[in-house]
Structures are given as C-alpha cells and as structure tokens.
C-alpha cells in the first residue's frame, strides 16, 4: 500500500517513503547484523482472514511474509507465534508471559557470569516546570573519576524520581542530571558505587532559556525519508554562529578539537559549538535572530523563539551552497 501511495497519490504522506518495500529504510534494516552476544526473539501474530488474492495475514494490514521475513528469522534464537492480530499482540497475556520468561532467563544468565558485581543509585529530582509546558525527560550522566574509563549516559523518565537505578560498574563517578531547557543544581556530585551500598542523590532543575541545533548533511531530494535520522554535516567548515535580539549578541566559533565537550559546557551553563552542532544557554524569553556563516555556503538567517523550560532544539538546518 505504501508503494502504491508513493507512486499514484497526488499528495504523499512522508512516512510512506519509509514503508516502501524497496525503500532505503526497509532495505537497510538487515544490512548490518546484530551485535555478537545479542539474543533476539521474534514474536508474530497469525490471527485473521485469508484470501486467494492475498497471502495469509493478521487483519488485512500485515502479511505473514512480511512478519516472517527470512532475514528476521535467521537472526532469531526462537520464533513464537500467537493467535493475535498486529494490535492485540501488544496486550496479549500469552505474549507478555512468554516475554517475561525470556527476561527471567536473561537475568539468570547474567547472574551466572564472572563479571564483577555493580551497584545501584537512588536518584531524586524535582522540576520547577512552567505551567502549560510538557515535562522534559532528563538524562543521568555518570562520569568516571578515572579518565581512562568511558562516560555512562542513561535516559531516565520523570517516573524514575526516587527509584533505584542500575546496576552500574563499581567505581567513583561524578553524577549529573541534564535536561534541555533546565539547569540542574548541584551541577555534579561525586559518589562511590559498590555492591551492597545505595547512594541517594537529589537534584533540582530550574527552567533556563536555551537554543540548540546542527547543520544537517547535504542529501539528495527524497533521500531523507520521514522518520530517518539526518546526520550532522561532517565536512562543513563553519566560520561563525551568531545569536542576537537587539539587546545582546553572542558569537560562537566551533571547537575543532578531537573531543566533543558539549555535555560539560551544557551542565556548566556555557555556550558551545563543535563541528556542525551548537547551543546557546542562559537566554531570556523572546525572539532571536540566528546567523550561520560557513565556507562555500550562503549565510543562513532565521528568527527563533525561546522560552525557558521548553526544549530549544531545532530541526536539522539546511544551508544553500554558493553558485560557482
């Protein structure tokens, strides 16, 4: 149906491009195998009608040939079928019972490994949210005191307030909470994570005006279907990124060093740009003119509205090449 819609409809819904059988998104799903050690199970529904003119399907929307694509079965440790259609399977007691048993088996497998046991953190946070604005989901950031170790970034929900999180590898960490449109206090706190101990942390988040975005990679028309991620422009040479509102003016020159320090600058409330990405912090509510100058491209200008406590992220910015 998506193929027919793209070919014949006078107005094409962008998501149809993703769902075309021979489209870039569908064809790329199986180009890269799952990581080694990943146990993958395939659940499918087989309830519904049958027709001589159409292969067996769940409810007229999804064919079994699509559900049981050979590439998907090939990577599965086990394939489970349920007498459900493609929506009822999402609330099927039988499907969830099987799902829970697989999780239990995975947990037992993990406990039997010889890896060192980690510890947990109980984290609490409060938002001074402005009325009428939706909640902004935060991240918890664990930065090892040992610089040789990698930083851990954990997406969390407002429902995680007061919950135990983990386990995390044992060691000393600087722990922070980051949420676009908010500034956390304290900025960071140091804890030692070890088995049998549960550090309790508390953060408060106050609204702050921010504006962030990035210059998207050049793409051919129709080569960036709806729902697909548009990468930052890797080779662009941005000369300056300016923001002004008549009362103040800021200009950034992107950091061209090998390490991206976006998180550190955001937590500290400092403006920053690296490569094709940027953000401005500590802004008052109101309209701002954004100007981007890059070698080989026409200057980009637009007016953006900033509200403290709202996500000030922009969609990928498109620059126009200079005519030769």
Coordinates of C-alpha atoms in Angstrom, one line a residue:
X1 CA 0.0 0.0 0.0
X2 CA 2.9 2.4 0.7
X3 CA 4.3 1.6 -2.7
X4 CA 1.0 2.4 -4.4
X5 CA 0.6 5.6 -2.3
X6 CA 4.1 6.9 -3.3
X7 CA 3.5 6.1 -7.0
X8 CA -0.1 7.3 -7.5
X9 CA -1.3 9.6 -4.7
X10 CA -1.4 13.3 -5.6
X11 CA -0.2 14.0 -2.0
X12 CA 2.4 11.7 -0.5
X13 CA 2.5 11.2 3.3
X14 CA 6.2 11.4 4.2
X15 CA 6.1 8.2 6.3
X16 CA 5.1 6.2 3.2
X17 CA 8.6 6.7 1.9
X18 CA 9.9 4.7 4.9
X19 CA 7.4 1.9 4.4
X20 CA 8.1 1.2 0.7
X21 CA 9.1 -2.4 0.3
X22 CA 12.2 -1.4 -1.7
X23 CA 12.7 1.9 0.1
X24 CA 16.0 2.8 1.8
X25 CA 14.8 2.4 5.3
X26 CA 13.3 -1.2 4.8
X27 CA 16.3 -2.3 2.7
X28 CA 18.8 -1.1 5.3
X29 CA 17.2 -2.9 8.3
X30 CA 19.2 -6.1 7.7
X31 CA 22.4 -4.7 6.2
X32 CA 24.2 -4.9 9.5
X33 CA 23.9 -8.0 11.7
X34 CA 23.0 -7.7 15.4
X35 CA 26.0 -7.4 17.8
X36 CA 27.6 -10.6 18.9
X37 CA 26.1 -11.9 22.1
X38 CA 22.7 -10.4 21.5
X39 CA 19.8 -12.8 21.9
X40 CA 17.0 -11.9 19.6
X41 CA 13.5 -13.5 19.6
X42 CA 10.8 -12.9 17.0
X43 CA 7.1 -12.7 18.1
X44 CA 4.4 -12.6 15.4
X45 CA 0.6 -12.8 15.2
X46 CA -1.3 -15.1 12.9
X47 CA -5.0 -14.4 13.5
X48 CA -7.2 -13.0 10.8
X49 CA -8.6 -13.6 7.4
X50 CA -7.3 -15.5 4.4
X51 CA -7.8 -14.8 0.7
X52 CA -6.9 -16.4 -2.6
X53 CA -5.9 -13.0 -3.9
X54 CA -3.7 -12.2 -0.9
X55 CA -1.2 -14.1 1.3
X56 CA -2.3 -15.0 4.8
X57 CA -2.4 -12.0 7.0
X58 CA -3.3 -10.8 10.5
X59 CA -6.1 -8.3 9.9
X60 CA -5.6 -7.2 6.3
X61 CA -2.8 -4.9 7.2
X62 CA 0.3 -7.1 7.6
X63 CA 1.2 -10.3 5.6
X64 CA 2.8 -13.3 7.3
X65 CA 5.5 -13.0 4.6
X66 CA 6.4 -9.6 6.0
X67 CA 6.2 -10.7 9.6
X68 CA 8.4 -13.8 8.9
X69 CA 10.9 -12.2 6.6
X70 CA 13.8 -14.7 6.2
X71 CA 16.4 -12.2 7.3
X72 CA 14.5 -11.6 10.5
X73 CA 14.1 -15.3 11.3
X74 CA 17.7 -16.0 10.5
X75 CA 18.9 -13.8 13.4
X76 CA 16.3 -15.1 15.9
X77 CA 17.1 -17.7 18.6
X78 CA 13.4 -18.7 18.6
X79 CA 10.3 -17.6 16.7
X80 CA 7.0 -17.5 18.6
X81 CA 3.5 -17.3 17.0
X82 CA 0.4 -16.0 18.8
X83 CA -3.3 -16.1 17.8
X84 CA -3.4 -12.3 17.7
X85 CA -3.5 -9.5 15.2
X86 CA -1.0 -6.8 14.9
X87 CA -2.6 -4.6 17.6
X88 CA -3.9 -7.2 20.0
X89 CA -0.5 -8.8 20.3
X90 CA 0.6 -5.6 22.2
X91 CA -1.7 -6.5 25.1
X92 CA -1.8 -10.3 24.8
X93 CA -1.4 -12.1 28.2
X94 CA 0.2 -15.0 26.4
X95 CA 2.7 -12.8 24.6
X96 CA 3.7 -11.0 27.7
X97 CA 4.0 -14.2 29.7
X98 CA 6.5 -15.5 27.2
X99 CA 8.3 -12.1 27.1
X100 CA 8.6 -12.2 30.9
X101 CA 10.1 -15.7 30.9
X102 CA 12.7 -14.7 28.4
X103 CA 13.7 -11.7 30.6
X104 CA 13.9 -14.0 33.6
X105 CA 16.2 -16.4 31.7
X106 CA 18.4 -13.5 30.6
X107 CA 18.6 -12.2 34.2
X108 CA 19.7 -15.7 35.4
X109 CA 22.3 -15.9 32.6
X110 CA 23.7 -12.5 33.7
X111 CA 23.9 -13.6 37.4
X112 CA 26.0 -16.6 36.4
X113 CA 28.7 -14.6 34.7
X114 CA 32.0 -13.9 36.4
X115 CA 31.9 -10.1 35.8
X116 CA 32.3 -8.0 39.0
X117 CA 29.0 -7.1 40.6
X118 CA 28.0 -3.5 40.3
X119 CA 25.9 -1.2 42.5
X120 CA 22.8 1.0 42.3
X121 CA 21.9 4.6 42.8
X122 CA 18.7 6.0 44.2
X123 CA 18.1 9.3 42.4
X124 CA 15.6 12.1 43.2
X125 CA 14.9 15.2 41.2
X126 CA 12.4 18.0 41.1
X127 CA 11.4 20.2 38.2
X128 CA 10.4 23.9 38.6
X129 CA 8.3 23.5 35.4
X130 CA 6.4 26.3 33.9
X131 CA 2.6 25.9 33.6
X132 CA 1.4 24.7 30.2
X133 CA 4.8 23.2 29.2
X134 CA 5.2 19.4 28.8
X135 CA 7.7 17.7 31.1
X136 CA 11.2 17.2 29.6
X137 CA 12.7 13.8 30.0
X138 CA 16.2 14.1 31.6
X139 CA 19.4 12.1 31.4
X140 CA 21.6 10.9 34.2
X141 CA 25.3 11.2 33.4
X142 CA 27.9 9.2 35.2
X143 CA 31.5 10.5 34.5
X144 CA 34.2 8.2 35.9
X145 CA 36.8 9.9 38.0
X146 CA 39.3 7.7 36.2
X147 CA 39.7 9.5 32.9
X148 CA 40.6 6.2 31.2
X149 CA 37.0 5.0 31.6
X150 CA 34.1 5.9 29.4
X151 CA 31.2 8.1 30.5
X152 CA 27.8 6.5 31.0
X153 CA 24.7 8.3 29.8
X154 CA 21.3 6.9 31.0
X155 CA 18.0 8.2 29.6
X156 CA 15.6 8.4 32.6
X157 CA 11.9 9.3 33.0
X158 CA 10.2 11.7 35.4
X159 CA 8.7 8.5 36.7
X160 CA 12.2 7.4 37.8
X161 CA 12.1 10.0 40.6
X162 CA 13.1 8.2 43.8
X163 CA 13.7 4.8 42.1
X164 CA 16.7 2.6 42.2
X165 CA 18.7 2.7 39.0
X166 CA 21.4 0.3 37.9
X167 CA 23.4 -1.8 38.3
X168 CA 26.4 0.2 37.2
X169 CA 30.1 -0.8 37.2
X170 CA 31.7 -0.2 40.6
X171 CA 33.9 2.8 41.0
X172 CA 34.0 6.6 41.7
X173 CA 31.8 8.8 39.5
X174 CA 30.7 12.4 39.1
X175 CA 27.0 12.2 38.7
X176 CA 24.9 14.9 37.0
X177 CA 21.4 15.3 35.6
X178 CA 20.9 17.0 32.3
X179 CA 17.6 18.2 30.8
X180 CA 17.2 20.6 27.8
X181 CA 15.6 23.8 28.9
X182 CA 16.7 23.3 32.5
X183 CA 19.8 23.9 34.7
X184 CA 20.4 21.4 37.5
X185 CA 21.7 22.0 41.0
X186 CA 24.1 20.7 42.0
X187 CA 25.8 20.6 38.7
X188 CA 27.5 17.4 39.8
X189 CA 28.1 15.3 42.9
X190 CA 30.7 12.6 43.5
X191 CA 29.7 9.1 44.6
X192 CA 31.4 5.7 45.1
X193 CA 29.3 2.9 43.5
X194 CA 29.9 -0.6 45.1
X195 CA 27.8 -3.7 45.6
X196 CA 25.6 -3.6 48.7
X197 CA 25.5 0.2 49.0
X198 CA 22.9 2.6 47.6
X199 CA 24.0 6.3 47.4
X200 CA 21.0 8.6 47.5
X201 CA 21.2 11.7 45.3
X202 CA 18.9 14.7 44.9
X203 CA 18.8 17.3 42.1
X204 CA 16.6 20.3 41.4
X205 CA 16.1 21.6 37.9
X206 CA 15.2 25.2 37.2
X207 CA 14.0 26.5 33.8
X208 CA 16.5 28.3 31.6
X209 CA 16.3 29.6 28.0
X210 CA 18.3 27.6 25.5
X211 CA 18.7 27.2 21.7
X212 CA 20.5 24.3 20.1
X213 CA 20.8 22.7 16.7
X214 CA 23.1 21.4 14.0
X215 CA 23.7 21.8 10.3
X216 CA 22.5 18.6 8.5
X217 CA 24.5 16.7 5.9
X218 CA 23.8 17.5 2.3
X219 CA 21.3 15.0 0.9
X220 CA 19.7 14.4 -2.5
X221 CA 15.9 15.1 -2.8
X222 CA 13.9 12.2 -1.4
X223 CA 17.0 10.6 0.2
X224 CA 16.0 11.5 3.7
X225 CA 12.6 9.7 4.3
X226 CA 10.4 10.8 7.2
X227 CA 11.5 9.3 10.5
X228 CA 15.1 8.7 9.3
X229 CA 17.9 10.4 11.1
X230 CA 19.8 13.1 9.3
X231 CA 23.4 13.1 10.2
X232 CA 25.3 16.3 11.0
X233 CA 27.4 17.7 8.2
X234 CA 30.8 16.1 8.8
X235 CA 32.9 18.1 6.3
X236 CA 31.5 21.6 6.7
X237 CA 33.7 24.5 7.9
X238 CA 31.5 26.8 9.9
X239 CA 33.1 30.2 10.4
X240 CA 30.7 31.6 13.0
X241 CA 27.3 31.1 14.6
X242 CA 25.7 34.3 16.0
X243 CA 22.6 35.0 18.0
X244 CA 21.2 38.4 18.8
X245 CA 17.9 40.0 19.9
X246 CA 18.8 43.7 19.8
X247 CA 19.8 43.9 23.4
X248 CA 22.5 41.2 23.4
X249 CA 24.7 39.4 20.8
X250 CA 26.7 36.2 21.1
X251 CA 29.0 34.6 18.5
X252 CA 30.5 31.1 18.6
X253 CA 33.4 29.7 16.6
X254 CA 33.1 25.8 16.6
X255 CA 35.7 23.9 18.6
X256 CA 37.7 21.9 16.2
X257 CA 39.4 19.7 18.7
X258 CA 39.1 15.9 18.7
X259 CA 36.9 15.7 21.8
X260 CA 33.3 16.9 21.9
X261 CA 32.7 18.8 25.2
X262 CA 29.0 19.6 24.7
X263 CA 27.8 17.9 27.9
X264 CA 30.4 19.6 30.1
X265 CA 29.6 23.0 28.7
X266 CA 25.8 22.5 29.0
X267 CA 26.0 21.4 32.6
X268 CA 28.0 24.5 33.4
X269 CA 25.6 26.7 31.5
X270 CA 28.2 27.8 28.9
X271 CA 27.6 28.3 25.2
X272 CA 29.4 25.9 22.9
X273 CA 29.8 24.8 19.3
X274 CA 31.6 21.7 18.0
X275 CA 31.7 20.6 14.4
X276 CA 28.3 21.2 12.9
X277 CA 26.4 21.5 16.2
X278 CA 25.9 24.3 18.7
X279 CA 23.9 25.6 21.6
X280 CA 23.3 28.8 23.5
X281 CA 22.4 28.8 27.1
X282 CA 21.1 31.3 29.7
X283 CA 18.8 33.1 27.3
X284 CA 15.8 35.4 28.2
X285 CA 12.4 34.6 26.7
X286 CA 11.9 36.2 23.3
X287 CA 12.8 36.2 19.6
X288 CA 16.4 35.9 18.4
X289 CA 18.0 36.1 15.0
X290 CA 20.3 33.1 14.3
X291 CA 23.0 33.6 11.7
X292 CA 25.4 30.9 10.5
X293 CA 28.3 31.5 8.2
X294 CA 30.1 28.6 6.6
X295 CA 32.8 28.4 3.8
X296 CA 31.2 27.6 0.4
X297 CA 27.6 28.4 1.6
X298 CA 25.3 31.3 1.6
X299 CA 24.8 32.9 5.0
X300 CA 21.8 31.4 6.9
X301 CA 19.4 33.6 8.8
X302 CA 16.3 32.8 10.7
X303 CA 14.3 34.1 13.7
X304 CA 13.7 31.6 16.6
X305 CA 11.5 32.0 19.7
X306 CA 13.0 31.0 23.0
X307 CA 11.0 30.0 26.1
X308 CA 12.7 28.9 29.4
X309 CA 11.8 25.4 30.3
X310 CA 11.0 24.4 26.7
X311 CA 13.2 22.3 24.5
X312 CA 15.0 24.8 22.4
X313 CA 16.2 22.3 19.8
X314 CA 16.0 23.0 16.1
X315 CA 15.4 20.6 13.3
X316 CA 18.5 20.0 11.1
X317 CA 19.4 23.2 9.4
X318 CA 19.9 23.3 5.7
X319 CA 22.5 25.6 4.1
X320 CA 22.5 26.6 0.5
X321 CA 25.7 26.2 -1.5
X322 CA 27.1 29.2 -3.3
X323 CA 26.8 29.1 -7.0
X324 CA 30.0 28.6 -8.9

